mmCIF file of C-alpha atoms in Angstrom:
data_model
loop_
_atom_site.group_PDB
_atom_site.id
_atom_site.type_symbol
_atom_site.label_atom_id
_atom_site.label_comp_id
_atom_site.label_asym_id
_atom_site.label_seq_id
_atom_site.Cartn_x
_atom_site.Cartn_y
_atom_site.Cartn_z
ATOM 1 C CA UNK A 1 -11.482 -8.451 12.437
ATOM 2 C CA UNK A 2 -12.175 -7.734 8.840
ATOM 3 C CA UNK A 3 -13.992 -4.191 8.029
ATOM 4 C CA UNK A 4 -13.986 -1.222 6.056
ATOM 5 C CA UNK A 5 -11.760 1.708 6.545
ATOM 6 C CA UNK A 6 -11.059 4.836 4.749
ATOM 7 C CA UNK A 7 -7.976 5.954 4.243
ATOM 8 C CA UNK A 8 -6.643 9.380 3.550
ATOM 9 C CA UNK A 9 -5.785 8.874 -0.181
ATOM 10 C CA UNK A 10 -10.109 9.315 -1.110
ATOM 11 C CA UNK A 11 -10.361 5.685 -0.863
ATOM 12 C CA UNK A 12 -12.222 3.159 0.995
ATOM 13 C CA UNK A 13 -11.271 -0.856 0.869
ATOM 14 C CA UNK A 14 -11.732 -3.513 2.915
ATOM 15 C CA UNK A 15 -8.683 -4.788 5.219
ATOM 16 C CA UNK A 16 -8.475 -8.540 6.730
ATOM 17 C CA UNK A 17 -7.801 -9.114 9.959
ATOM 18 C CA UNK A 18 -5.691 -5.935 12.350
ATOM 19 C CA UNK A 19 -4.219 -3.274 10.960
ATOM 20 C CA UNK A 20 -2.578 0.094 11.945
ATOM 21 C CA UNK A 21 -2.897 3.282 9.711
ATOM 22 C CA UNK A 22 0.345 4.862 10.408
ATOM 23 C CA UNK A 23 0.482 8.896 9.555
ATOM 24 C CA UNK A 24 2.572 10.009 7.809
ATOM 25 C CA UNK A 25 1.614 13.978 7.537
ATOM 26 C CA UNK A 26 4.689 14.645 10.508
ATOM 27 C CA UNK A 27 7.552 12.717 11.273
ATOM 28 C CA UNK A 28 6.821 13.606 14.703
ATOM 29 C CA UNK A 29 3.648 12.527 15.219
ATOM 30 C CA UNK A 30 4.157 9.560 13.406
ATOM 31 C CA UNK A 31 7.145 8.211 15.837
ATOM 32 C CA UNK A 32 4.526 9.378 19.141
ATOM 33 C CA UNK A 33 2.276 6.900 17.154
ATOM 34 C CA UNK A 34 4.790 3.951 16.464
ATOM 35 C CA UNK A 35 5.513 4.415 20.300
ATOM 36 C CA UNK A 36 1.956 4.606 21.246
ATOM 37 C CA UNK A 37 1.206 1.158 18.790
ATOM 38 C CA UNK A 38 4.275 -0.109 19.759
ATOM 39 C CA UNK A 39 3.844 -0.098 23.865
ATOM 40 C CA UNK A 40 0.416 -1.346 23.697
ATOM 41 C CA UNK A 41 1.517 -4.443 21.901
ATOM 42 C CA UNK A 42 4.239 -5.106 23.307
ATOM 43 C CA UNK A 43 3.280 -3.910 26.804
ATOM 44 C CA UNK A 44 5.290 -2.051 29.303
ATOM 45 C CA UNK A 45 7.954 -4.355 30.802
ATOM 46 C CA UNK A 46 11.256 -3.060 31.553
ATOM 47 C CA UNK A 47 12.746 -5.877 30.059
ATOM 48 C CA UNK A 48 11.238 -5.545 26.629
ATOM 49 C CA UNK A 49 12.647 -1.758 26.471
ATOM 50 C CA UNK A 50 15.047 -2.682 23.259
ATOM 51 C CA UNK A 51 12.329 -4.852 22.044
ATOM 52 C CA UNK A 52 9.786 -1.579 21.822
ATOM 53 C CA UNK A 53 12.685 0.842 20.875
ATOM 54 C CA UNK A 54 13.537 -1.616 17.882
ATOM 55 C CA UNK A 55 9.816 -2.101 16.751
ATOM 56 C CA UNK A 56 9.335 1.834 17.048
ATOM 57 C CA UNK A 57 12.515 2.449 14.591
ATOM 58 C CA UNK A 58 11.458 -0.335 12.051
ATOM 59 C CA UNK A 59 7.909 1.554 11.566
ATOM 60 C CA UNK A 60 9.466 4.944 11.442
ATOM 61 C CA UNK A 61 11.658 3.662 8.694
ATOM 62 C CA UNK A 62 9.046 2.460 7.185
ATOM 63 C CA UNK A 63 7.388 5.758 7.295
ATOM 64 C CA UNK A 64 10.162 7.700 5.852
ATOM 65 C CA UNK A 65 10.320 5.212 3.338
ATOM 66 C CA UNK A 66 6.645 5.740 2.431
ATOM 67 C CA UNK A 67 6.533 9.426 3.167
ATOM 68 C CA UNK A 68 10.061 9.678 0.540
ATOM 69 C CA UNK A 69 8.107 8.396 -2.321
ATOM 70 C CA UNK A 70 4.994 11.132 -1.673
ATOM 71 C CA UNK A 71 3.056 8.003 -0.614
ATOM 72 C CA UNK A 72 -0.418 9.197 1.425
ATOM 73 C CA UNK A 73 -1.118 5.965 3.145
ATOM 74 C CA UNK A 74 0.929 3.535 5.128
ATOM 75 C CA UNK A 75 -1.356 0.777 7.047
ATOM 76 C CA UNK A 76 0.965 -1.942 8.544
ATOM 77 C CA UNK A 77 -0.962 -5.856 9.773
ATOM 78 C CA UNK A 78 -0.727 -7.080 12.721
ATOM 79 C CA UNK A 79 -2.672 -10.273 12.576
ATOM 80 C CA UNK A 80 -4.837 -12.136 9.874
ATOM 81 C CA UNK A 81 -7.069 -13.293 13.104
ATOM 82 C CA UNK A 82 -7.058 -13.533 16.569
ATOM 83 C CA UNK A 83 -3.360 -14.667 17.940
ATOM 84 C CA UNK A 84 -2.203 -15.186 14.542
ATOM 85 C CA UNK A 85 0.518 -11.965 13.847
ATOM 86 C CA UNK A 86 0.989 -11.385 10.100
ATOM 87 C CA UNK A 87 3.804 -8.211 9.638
ATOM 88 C CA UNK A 88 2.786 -6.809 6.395
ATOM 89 C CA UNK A 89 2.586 -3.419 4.919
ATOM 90 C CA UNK A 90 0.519 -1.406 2.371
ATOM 91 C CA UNK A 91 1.717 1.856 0.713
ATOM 92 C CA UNK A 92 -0.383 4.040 -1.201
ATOM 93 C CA UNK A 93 0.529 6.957 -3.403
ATOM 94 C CA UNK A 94 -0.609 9.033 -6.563
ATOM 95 C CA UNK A 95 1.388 9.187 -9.602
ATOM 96 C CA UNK A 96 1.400 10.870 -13.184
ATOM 97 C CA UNK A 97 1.112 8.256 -16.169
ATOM 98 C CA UNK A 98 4.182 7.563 -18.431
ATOM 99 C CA UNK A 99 4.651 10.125 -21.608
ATOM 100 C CA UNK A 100 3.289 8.998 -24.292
ATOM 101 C CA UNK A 101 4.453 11.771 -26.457
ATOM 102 C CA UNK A 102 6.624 9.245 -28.302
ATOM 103 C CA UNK A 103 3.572 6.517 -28.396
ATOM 104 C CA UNK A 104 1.637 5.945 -31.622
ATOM 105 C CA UNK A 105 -1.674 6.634 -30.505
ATOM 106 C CA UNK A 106 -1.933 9.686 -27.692
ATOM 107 C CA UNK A 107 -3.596 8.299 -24.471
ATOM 108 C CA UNK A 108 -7.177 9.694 -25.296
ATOM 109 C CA UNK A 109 -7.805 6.927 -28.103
ATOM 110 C CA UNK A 110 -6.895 3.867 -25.881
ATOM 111 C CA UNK A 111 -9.097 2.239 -23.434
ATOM 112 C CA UNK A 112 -8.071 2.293 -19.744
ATOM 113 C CA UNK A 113 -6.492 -1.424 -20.135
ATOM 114 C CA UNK A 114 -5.384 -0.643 -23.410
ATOM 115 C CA UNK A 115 -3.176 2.010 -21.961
ATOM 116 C CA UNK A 116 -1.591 0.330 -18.990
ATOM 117 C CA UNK A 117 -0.680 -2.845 -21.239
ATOM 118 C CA UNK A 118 1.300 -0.507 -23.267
ATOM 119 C CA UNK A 119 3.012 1.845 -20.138
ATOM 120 C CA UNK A 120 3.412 -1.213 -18.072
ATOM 121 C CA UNK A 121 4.324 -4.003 -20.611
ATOM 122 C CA UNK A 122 6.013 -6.258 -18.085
ATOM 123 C CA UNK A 123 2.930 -6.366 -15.884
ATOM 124 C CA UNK A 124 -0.217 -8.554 -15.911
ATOM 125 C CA UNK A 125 -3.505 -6.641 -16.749
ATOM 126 C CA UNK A 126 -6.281 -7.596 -13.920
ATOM 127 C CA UNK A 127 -9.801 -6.506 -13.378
ATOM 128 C CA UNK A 128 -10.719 -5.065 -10.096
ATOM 129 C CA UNK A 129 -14.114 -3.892 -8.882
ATOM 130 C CA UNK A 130 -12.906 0.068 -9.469
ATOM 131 C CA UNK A 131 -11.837 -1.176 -13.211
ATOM 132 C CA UNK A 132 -8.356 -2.488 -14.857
ATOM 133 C CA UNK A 133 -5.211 -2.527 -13.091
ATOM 134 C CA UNK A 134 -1.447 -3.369 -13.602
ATOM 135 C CA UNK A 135 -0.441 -5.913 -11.442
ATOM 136 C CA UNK A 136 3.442 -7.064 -10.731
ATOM 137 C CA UNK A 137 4.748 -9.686 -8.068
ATOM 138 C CA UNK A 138 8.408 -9.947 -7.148
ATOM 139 C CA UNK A 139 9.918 -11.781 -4.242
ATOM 140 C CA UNK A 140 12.697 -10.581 -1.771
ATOM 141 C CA UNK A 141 13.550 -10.632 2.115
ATOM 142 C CA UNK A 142 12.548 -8.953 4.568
ATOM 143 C CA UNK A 143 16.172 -8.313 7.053
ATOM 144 C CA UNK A 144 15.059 -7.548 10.334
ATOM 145 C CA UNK A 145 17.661 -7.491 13.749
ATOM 146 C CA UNK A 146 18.793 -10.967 14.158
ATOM 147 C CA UNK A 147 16.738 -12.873 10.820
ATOM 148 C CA UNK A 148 15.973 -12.437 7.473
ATOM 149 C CA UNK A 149 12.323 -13.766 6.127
ATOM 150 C CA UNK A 150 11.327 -14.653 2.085
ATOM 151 C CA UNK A 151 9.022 -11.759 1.428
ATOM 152 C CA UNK A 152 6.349 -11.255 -1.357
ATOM 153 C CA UNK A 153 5.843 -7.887 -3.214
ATOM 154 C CA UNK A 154 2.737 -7.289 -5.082
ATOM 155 C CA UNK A 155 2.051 -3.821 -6.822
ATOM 156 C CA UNK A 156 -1.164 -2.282 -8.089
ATOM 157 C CA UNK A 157 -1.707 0.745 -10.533
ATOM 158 C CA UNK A 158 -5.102 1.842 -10.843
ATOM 159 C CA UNK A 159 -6.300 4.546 -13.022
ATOM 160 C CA UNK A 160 -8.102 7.010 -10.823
ATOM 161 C CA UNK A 161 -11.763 7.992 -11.700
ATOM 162 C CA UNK A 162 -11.622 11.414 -9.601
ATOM 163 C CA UNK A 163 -8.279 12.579 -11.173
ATOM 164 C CA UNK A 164 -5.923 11.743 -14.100
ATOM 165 C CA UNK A 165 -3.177 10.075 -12.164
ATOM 166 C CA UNK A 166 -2.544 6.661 -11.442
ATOM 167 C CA UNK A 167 -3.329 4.863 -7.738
ATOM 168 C CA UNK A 168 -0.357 2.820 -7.128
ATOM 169 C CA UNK A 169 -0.873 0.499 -3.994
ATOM 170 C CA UNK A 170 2.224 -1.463 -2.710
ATOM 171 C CA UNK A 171 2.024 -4.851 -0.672
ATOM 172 C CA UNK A 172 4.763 -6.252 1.299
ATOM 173 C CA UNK A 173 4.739 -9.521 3.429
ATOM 174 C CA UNK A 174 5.933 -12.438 4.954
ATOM 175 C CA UNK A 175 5.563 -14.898 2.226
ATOM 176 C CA UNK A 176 4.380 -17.848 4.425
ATOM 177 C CA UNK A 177 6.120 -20.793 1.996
ATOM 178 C CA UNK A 178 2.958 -19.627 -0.424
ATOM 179 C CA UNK A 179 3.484 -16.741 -1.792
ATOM 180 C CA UNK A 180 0.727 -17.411 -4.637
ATOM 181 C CA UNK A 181 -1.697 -17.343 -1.610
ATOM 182 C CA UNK A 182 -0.042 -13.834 -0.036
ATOM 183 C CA UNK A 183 -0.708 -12.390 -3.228
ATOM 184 C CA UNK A 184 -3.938 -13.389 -3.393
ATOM 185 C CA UNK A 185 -4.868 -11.993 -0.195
ATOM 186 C CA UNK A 186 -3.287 -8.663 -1.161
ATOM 187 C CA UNK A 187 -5.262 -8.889 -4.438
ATOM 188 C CA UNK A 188 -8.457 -9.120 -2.829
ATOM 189 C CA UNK A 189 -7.746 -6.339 -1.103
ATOM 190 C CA UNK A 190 -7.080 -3.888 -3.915
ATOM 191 C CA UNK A 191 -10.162 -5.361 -5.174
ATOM 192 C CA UNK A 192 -12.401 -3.976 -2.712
ATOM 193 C CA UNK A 193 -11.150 -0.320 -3.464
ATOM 194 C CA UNK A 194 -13.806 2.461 -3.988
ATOM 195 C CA UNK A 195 -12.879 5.709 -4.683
ATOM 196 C CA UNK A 196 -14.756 8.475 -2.377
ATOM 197 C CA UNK A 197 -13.748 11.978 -3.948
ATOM 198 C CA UNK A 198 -15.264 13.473 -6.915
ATOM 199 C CA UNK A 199 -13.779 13.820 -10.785
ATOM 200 C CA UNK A 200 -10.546 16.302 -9.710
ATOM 201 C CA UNK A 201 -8.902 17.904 -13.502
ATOM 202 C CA UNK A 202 -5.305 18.630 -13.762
ATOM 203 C CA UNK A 203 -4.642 21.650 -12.055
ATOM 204 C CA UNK A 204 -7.733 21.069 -9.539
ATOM 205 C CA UNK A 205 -7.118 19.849 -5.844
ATOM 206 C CA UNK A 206 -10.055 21.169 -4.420
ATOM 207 C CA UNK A 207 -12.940 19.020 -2.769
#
């Protein structure tokens, strides 16, 4: 089921399909909520006990992985639609800009695009609803216990309206022998971004 959600980052977007919001505020709380996820989708039998314990450590790795980086969302998919499971992730976190102390013209002359082309040069410049973006795609594989899966990687940095930091958003999935498509799917997700707090100056973190 495809809605709206807000997550804790000041942001609202639109997510296809299921998804979890995993917090990440406690380790502790987050492993009582992998557990809680993980039982009721996996269900209770005795038999599936390494099953569970296996799913619960892959999303609290995940978490520590996200939480390491200063990251304030983690949502994970679990299906596109109905019966159809889709293991993806999406990591969210603020970050400063590059220096440009050694750049020819200081950051307040450039226009938003203008400035990511030059502190992201390898990336491709998109336009989003919430403005410009720098968007990269690499491949990989994603190793779980007894496989190993082509993955697709697609990163977003977003210049923030409500502070002067950067909204990087991560994607990570499955690439499904189309990896052009994954990313598109990711894509229109960053897309439907709004930002929900107020302008925030360096210095302020109130409201």
């Amino acid at each position: 089921m495809t809605g709206q959600v807000t997550t804790p980052g000041h942001l609202r977007m639109v997510l296809p399909g299921e998804w979890a919001h995993v917090p990440l505020a406690d380790p502790e709380v987050t492993r009582a909520f992998a557990q809680r996820l993980v039982k009721a989708r996996v269900g209770r039998d005795d038999r599936l006990a390494s099953v569970r314990r296996d799913a619960v450590t892959q999303l609290c790795e995940t978490a520590d992985k996200a939480r390491a980086t200063g990251a304030h969302t983690l949502a994970v998919a679990l299906e596109l639609v109905p019966g159809v499971p889709f293991s993806a992730s999406m990591v969210g976190r603020d970050a400063k800009w590059p220096s440009d102390l050694e750049a020819e013209k200081p950051a307040e002359e450039l226009e938003p695009a203008e400035r990511l082309a030059r502190d992201f040069p390898a990336a491709e410049i998109v336009e989003l609803r919430s403005g410009p973006a720098a968007k990269t795609v690499e491949s990989g594989v994603l190793r779980g216990k007894e496989q190993e899966i082509r993955s697709v990687s697609v990163a977003f940095r977003i210049p923030r309206p409500d502070s002067d930091e950067l909204l990087t958003l991560r994607f990570t999935g499955p690439d499904m022998g189309r990896p052009e498509l994954i990313a598109q799917l990711f894509e229109a997700v960053a897309d439907s971004v709004e930002f929900t707090r107020r302008r925030v100056l360096s210095g302020d973190r109130t409201g």
